[in-house]
Short mmCIF file of C-alpha atoms in Angstrom, two decimals:
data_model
loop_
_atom_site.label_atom_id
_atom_site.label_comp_id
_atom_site.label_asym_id
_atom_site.label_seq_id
_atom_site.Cartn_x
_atom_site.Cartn_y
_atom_site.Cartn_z
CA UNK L 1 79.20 -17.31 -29.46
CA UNK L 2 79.61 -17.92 -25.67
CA UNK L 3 78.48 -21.58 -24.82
CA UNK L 4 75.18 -21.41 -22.87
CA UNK L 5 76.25 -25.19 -20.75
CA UNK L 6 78.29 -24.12 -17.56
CA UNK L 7 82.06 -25.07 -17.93
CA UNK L 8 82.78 -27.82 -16.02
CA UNK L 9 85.09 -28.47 -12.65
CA UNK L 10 88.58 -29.44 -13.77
CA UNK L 11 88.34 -32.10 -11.08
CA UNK L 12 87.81 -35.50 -11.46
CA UNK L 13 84.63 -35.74 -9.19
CA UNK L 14 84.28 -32.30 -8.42
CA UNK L 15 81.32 -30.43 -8.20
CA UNK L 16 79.58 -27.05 -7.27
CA UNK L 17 75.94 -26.56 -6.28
CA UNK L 18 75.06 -22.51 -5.29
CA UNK L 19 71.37 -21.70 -4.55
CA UNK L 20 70.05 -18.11 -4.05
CA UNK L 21 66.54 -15.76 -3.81
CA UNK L 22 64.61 -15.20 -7.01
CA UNK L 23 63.59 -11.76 -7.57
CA UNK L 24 59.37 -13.12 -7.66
CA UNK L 25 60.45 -15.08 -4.55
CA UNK L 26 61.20 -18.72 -3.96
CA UNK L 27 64.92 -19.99 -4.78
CA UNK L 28 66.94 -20.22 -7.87
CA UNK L 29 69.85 -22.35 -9.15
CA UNK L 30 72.68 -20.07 -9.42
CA UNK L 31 75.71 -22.88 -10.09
CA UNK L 32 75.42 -26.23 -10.73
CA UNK L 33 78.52 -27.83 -12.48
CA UNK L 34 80.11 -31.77 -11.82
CA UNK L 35 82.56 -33.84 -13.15
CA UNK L 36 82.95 -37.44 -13.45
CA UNK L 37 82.03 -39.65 -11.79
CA UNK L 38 79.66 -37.35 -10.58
CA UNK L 39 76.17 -36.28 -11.73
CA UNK L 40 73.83 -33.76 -11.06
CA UNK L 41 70.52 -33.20 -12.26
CA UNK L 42 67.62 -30.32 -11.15
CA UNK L 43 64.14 -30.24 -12.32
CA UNK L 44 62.73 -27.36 -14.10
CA UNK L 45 61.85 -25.03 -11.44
CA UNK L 46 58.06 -24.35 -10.94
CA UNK L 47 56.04 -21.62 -9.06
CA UNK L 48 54.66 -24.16 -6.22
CA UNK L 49 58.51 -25.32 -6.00
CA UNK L 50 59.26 -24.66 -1.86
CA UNK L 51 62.91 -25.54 -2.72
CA UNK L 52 65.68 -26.07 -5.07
CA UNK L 53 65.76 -29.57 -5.83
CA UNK L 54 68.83 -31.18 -6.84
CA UNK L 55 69.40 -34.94 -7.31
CA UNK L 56 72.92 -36.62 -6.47
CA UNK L 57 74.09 -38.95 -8.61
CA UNK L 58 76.87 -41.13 -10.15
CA UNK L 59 77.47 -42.12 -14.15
CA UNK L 60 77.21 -45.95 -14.14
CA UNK L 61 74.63 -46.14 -10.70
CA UNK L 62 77.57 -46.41 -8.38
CA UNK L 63 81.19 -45.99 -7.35
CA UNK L 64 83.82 -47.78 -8.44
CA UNK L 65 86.66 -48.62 -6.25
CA UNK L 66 89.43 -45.64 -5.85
CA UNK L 67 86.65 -43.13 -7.01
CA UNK L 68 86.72 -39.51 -5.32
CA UNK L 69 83.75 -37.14 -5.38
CA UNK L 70 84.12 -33.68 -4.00
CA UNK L 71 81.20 -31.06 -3.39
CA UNK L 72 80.39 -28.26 -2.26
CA UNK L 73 77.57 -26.50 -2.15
CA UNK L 74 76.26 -22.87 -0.64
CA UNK L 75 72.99 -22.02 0.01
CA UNK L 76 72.42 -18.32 -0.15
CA UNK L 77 70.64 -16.30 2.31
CA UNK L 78 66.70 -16.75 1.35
CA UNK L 79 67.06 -19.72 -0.30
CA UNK L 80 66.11 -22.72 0.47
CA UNK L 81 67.63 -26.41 -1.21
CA UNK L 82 66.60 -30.22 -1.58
CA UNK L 83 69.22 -33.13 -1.88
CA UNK L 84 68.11 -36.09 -2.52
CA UNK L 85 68.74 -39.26 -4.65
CA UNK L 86 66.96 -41.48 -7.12
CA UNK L 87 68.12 -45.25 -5.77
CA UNK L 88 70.87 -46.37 -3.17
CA UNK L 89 74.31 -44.82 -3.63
CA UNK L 90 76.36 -48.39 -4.55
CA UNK L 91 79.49 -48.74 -3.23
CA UNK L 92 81.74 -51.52 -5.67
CA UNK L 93 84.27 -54.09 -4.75
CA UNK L 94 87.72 -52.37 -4.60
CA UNK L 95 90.80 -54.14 -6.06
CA UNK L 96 92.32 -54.20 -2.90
CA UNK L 97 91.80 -52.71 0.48
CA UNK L 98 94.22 -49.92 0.45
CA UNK L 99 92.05 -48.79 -2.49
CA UNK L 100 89.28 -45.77 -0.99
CA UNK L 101 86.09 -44.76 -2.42
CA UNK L 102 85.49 -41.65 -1.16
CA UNK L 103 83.09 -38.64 -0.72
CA UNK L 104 83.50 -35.26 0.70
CA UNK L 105 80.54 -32.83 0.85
CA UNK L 106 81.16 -28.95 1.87
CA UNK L 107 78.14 -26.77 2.76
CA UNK L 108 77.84 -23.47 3.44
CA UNK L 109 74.11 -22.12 4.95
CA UNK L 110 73.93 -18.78 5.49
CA UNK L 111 71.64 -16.77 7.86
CA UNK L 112 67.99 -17.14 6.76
CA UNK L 113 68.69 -20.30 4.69
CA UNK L 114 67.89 -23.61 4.65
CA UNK L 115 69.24 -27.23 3.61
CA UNK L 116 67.58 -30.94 3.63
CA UNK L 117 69.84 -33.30 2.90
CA UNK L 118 67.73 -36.51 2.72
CA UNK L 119 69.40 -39.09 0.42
CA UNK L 120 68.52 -43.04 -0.01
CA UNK L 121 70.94 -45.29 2.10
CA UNK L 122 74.77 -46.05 0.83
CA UNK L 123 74.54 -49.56 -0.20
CA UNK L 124 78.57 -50.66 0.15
CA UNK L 125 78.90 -54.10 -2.06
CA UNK L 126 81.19 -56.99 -0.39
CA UNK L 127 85.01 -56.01 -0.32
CA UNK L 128 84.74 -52.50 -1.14
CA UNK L 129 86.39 -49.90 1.23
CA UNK L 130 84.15 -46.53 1.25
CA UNK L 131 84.87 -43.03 3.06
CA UNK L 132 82.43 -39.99 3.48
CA UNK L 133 83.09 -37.06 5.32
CA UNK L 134 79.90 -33.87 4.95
CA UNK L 135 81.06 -30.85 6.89
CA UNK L 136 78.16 -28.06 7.36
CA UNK L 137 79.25 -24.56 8.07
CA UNK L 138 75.73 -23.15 9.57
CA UNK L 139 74.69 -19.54 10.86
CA UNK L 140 72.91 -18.71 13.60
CA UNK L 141 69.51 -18.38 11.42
CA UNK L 142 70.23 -21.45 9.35
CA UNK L 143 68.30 -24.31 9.29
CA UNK L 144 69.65 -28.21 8.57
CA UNK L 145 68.23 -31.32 7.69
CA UNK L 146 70.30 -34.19 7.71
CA UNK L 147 70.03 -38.06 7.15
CA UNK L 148 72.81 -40.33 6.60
CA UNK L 149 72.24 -44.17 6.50
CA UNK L 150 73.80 -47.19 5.23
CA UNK L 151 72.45 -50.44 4.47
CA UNK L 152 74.11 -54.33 5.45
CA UNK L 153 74.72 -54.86 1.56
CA UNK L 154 73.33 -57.15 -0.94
CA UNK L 155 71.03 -59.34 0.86
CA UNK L 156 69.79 -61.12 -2.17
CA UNK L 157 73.38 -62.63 -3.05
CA UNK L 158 74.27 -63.42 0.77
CA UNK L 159 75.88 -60.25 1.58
CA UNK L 160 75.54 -59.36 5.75
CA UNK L 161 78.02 -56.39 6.58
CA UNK L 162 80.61 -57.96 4.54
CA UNK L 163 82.73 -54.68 2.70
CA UNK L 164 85.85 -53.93 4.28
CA UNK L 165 85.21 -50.78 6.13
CA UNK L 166 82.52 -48.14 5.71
CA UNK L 167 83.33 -44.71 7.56
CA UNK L 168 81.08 -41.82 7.63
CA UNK L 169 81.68 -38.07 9.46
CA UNK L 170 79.01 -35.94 9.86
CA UNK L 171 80.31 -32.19 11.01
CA UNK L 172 78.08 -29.47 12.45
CA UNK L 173 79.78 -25.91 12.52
CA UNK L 174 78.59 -22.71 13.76
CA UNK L 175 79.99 -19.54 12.61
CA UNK L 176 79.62 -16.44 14.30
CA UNK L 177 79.87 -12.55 12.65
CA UNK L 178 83.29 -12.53 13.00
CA UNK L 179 83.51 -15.84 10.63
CA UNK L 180 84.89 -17.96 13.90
CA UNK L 181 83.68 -21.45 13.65
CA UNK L 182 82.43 -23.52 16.79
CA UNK L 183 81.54 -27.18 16.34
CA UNK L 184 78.15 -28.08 17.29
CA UNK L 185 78.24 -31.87 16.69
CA UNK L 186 81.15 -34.20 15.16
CA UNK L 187 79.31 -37.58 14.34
CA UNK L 188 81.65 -40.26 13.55
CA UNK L 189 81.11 -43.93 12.32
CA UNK L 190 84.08 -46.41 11.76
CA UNK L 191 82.05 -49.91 10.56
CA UNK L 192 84.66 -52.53 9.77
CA UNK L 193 83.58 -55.95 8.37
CA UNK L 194 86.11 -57.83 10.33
CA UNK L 195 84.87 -56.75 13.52
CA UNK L 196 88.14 -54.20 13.63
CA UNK L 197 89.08 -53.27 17.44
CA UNK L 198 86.16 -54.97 18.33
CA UNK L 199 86.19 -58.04 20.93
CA UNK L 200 83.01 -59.27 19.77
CA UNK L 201 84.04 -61.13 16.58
CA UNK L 202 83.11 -60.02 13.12
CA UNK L 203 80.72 -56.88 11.99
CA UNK L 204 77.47 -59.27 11.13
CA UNK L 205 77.77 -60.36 14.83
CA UNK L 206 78.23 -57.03 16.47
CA UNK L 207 75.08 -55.72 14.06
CA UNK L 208 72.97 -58.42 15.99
CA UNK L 209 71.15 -58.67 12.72
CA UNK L 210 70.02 -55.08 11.78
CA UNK L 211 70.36 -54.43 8.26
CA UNK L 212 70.45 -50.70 8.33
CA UNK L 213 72.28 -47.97 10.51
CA UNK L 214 71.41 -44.13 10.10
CA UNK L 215 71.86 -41.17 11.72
CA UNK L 216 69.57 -37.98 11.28
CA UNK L 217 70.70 -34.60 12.59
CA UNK L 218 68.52 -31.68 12.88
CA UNK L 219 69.51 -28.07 13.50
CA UNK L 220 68.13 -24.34 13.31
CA UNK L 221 64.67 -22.48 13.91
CA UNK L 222 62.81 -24.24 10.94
CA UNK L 223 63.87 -27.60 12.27
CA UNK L 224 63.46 -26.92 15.82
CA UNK L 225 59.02 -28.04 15.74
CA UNK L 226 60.62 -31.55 14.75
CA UNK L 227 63.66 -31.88 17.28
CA UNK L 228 60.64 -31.36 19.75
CA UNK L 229 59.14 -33.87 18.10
CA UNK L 230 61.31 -36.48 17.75
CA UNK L 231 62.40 -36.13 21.68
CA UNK L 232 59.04 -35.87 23.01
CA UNK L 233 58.55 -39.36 20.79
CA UNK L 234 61.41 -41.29 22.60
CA UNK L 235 60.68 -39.77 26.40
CA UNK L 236 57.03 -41.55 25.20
CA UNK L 237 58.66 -44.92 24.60
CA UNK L 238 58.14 -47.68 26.88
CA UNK L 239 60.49 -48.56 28.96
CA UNK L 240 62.53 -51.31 29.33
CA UNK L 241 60.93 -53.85 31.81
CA UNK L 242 57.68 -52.28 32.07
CA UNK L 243 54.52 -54.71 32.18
CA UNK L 244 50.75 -53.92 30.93
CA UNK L 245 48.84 -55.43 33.63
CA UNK L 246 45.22 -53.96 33.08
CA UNK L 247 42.65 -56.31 31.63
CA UNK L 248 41.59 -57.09 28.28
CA UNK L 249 38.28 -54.82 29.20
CA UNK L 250 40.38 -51.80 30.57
CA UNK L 251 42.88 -51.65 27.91
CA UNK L 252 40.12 -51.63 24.67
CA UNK L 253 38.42 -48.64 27.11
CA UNK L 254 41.57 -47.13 27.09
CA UNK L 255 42.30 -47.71 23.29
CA UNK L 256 38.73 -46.53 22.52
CA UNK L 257 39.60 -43.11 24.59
CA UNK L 258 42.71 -42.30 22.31
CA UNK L 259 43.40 -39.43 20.53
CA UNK L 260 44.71 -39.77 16.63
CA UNK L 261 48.05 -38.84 18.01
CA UNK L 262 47.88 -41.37 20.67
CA UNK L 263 46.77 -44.18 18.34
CA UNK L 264 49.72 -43.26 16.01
CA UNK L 265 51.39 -43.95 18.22
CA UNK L 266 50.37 -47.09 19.10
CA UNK L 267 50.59 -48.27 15.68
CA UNK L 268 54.57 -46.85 15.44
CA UNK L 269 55.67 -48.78 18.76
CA UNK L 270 54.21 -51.91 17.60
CA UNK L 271 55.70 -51.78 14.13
CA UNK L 272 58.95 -50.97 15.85
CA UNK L 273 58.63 -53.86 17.40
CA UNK L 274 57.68 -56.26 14.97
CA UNK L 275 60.18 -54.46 12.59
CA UNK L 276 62.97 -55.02 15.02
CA UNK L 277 63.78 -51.26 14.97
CA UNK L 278 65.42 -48.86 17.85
CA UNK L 279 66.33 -45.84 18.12
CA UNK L 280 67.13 -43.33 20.13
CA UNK L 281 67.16 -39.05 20.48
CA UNK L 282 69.00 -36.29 22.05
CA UNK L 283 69.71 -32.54 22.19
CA UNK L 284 73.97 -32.06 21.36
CA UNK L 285 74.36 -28.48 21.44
CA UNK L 286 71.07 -27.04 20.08
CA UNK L 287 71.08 -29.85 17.52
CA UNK L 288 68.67 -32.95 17.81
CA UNK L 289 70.82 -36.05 16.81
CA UNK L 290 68.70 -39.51 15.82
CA UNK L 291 69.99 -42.20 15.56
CA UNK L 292 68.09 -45.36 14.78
CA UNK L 293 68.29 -48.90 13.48
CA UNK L 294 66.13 -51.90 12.07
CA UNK L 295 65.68 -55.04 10.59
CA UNK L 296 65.58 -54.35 7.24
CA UNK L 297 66.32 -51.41 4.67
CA UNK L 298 62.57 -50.97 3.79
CA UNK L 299 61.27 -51.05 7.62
CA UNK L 300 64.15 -48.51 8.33
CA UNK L 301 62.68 -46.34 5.54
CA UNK L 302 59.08 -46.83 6.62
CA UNK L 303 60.04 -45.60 10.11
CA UNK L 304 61.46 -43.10 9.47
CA UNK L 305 59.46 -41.47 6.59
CA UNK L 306 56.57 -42.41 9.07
CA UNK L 307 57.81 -39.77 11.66
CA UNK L 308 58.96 -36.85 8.80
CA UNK L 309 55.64 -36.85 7.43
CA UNK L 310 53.56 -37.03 10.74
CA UNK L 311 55.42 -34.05 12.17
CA UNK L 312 55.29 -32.26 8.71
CA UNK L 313 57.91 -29.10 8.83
CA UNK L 314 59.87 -31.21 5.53
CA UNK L 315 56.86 -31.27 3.79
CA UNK L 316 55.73 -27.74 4.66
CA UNK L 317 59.57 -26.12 4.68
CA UNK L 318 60.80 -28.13 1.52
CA UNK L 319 58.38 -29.88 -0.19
CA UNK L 320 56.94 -33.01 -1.00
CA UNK L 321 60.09 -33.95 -3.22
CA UNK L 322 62.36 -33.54 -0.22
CA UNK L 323 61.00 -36.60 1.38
CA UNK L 324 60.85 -39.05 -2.02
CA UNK L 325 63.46 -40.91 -0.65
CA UNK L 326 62.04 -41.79 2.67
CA UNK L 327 58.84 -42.81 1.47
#
């Protein structure tokens, strides 16, 4: 009798994650296998499922130094898929710095597909030495949706940016009919605790206190309603230097006069600015690239899950799971 569990990656840390079209509509699990130290888990699918959903984890709640996780994943044309997390990806002490924790992802999207990729923050422990490298090979009808974020540490036992080295590589790829591949965006971030190359002294200084770093990148036709979005928000920023000089009369007129929009608004900026966060948005080859930081982990998550839900397309495209991690 043939074994009805999938046979498993002969790869320590390898995985495979393939999504396609169900016959009734919606989209279907087609492969799905891990290895240790990786884990992956997917709900029951339901009717009123928009997407594939598909949680990332580890055995143990973390990585230990010198683990290596390797996945890839395809998302068939007419599918659509959800990655997402259930707590911060823990990064442990390695033995020694020459020892890497690593992860690579490998996605394929083909035409008419459609991937979020909104995880909670990497939370890298004190000493530990952590590499990730996610490489997205996109069509010119795919859609992407992609946050990556890490987090100062372990606040509550003193930790401020103290691991050895954290880097993270983001790649965007287009490829054409003939299968020729043109990079869109390479997003690279080297953060060293010791300050590195840097002049200005170790990485808690250079952070000038922010306690969270992400970067979101958005690409394809589905997306495109909330790159608008996102750069219409930061060319409505103040800016720097500018003064409010009506009176206390002509600004409550004014306030009274706003529309919902306007008074969200109002109510982002200020939390941005009580929350210490900034950010900032552009348009990098047809892809919208965020990038944004703040105070602390759960002000970083409130603003941004504040401007994925306002806009909506996650919600409507993917789901409400997509955006559990943000909220």
């Amino acid at each position: 009798m043939a074994s009805p569990f999938p046979k498993s990656t002969p790869t320590a840390g390898g995985g495979s994650v393939v999504t396609g079209p169900l016959p009734s509509g919606g989209s279907g699990l087609e492969v799905m296998k891990y290895q240790y130290p990786l884990k992956l888990i997917s709900p029951s699918p339901a009717s009123h499922h928009s997407s594939v959903l598909v949680f990332l984890l580890s055995y143990g709640g973390g990585l230990v130094g010198g683990d290596s996780v390797d996945l890839s994943v395809k998302v068939k044309k007419a599918s659509k898929l959800s990655l997402v997390t259930q707590g911060h990806t823990k990064v442990f002490k390695s033995p020694s710095p020459s020892v890497l924790t690593s992860q690579i992802m490998r996605v394929e999207i083909e035409d008419g597909a459609a991937m979020c990729l909104l995880p909670d923050p990497v939370q890298p422990f004190e000493e530990s030495v952590y590499s990730q490298t996610q490489i997205f090979k996109t069509r010119a009808k795919s859609s992407l949706c992609l946050l990556d974020w890490v987090t100062q540490g372990r606040t509550a036992r003193g930790e401020n940016w103290s691991f050895c080295q954290w880097t993270g590589r983001n790649e965007v790829w287009l490829q054409d009919d003939a299968d020729k591949d043109r990079l869109l965006v390479r997003d690279k971030v080297i953060l060293a605790g010791n300050g590195g190359s840097s002049s200005d002294g170790p990485l808690r200084e250079v952070m000038h206190k922010m306690g969270i770093f992400g970067t979101l990148i958005l690409r394809g036709d589905l997306m495109k309603p909330l790159g608008d979005f996102f750069l219409a928000e930061f060319a409505a920023l103040p800016r720097l230097g500018s003064r409010d000089f009506r009176t206390a009369e002509a600004r409550k007129a004014a306030d009274d006069g706003m529309t919902e929009l306007e008074k969200w608004r109002s109510w982002r900026i200020e939390m941005e600015t009580v929350e210490g966060i900034m950010w900032s948005a552009a348009n990098v080859r047809g892809c919208v690239v965020v990038k944004f930081a703040a105070t602390a982990v759960e002000a970083g998550r409130e603003w941004i899950g504040s401007m994925l839900f306002r806009e909506g397309s996650i919600e409507t495209i993917f789901g409400e799971d997509a955006l559990m991690c943000v909220k």
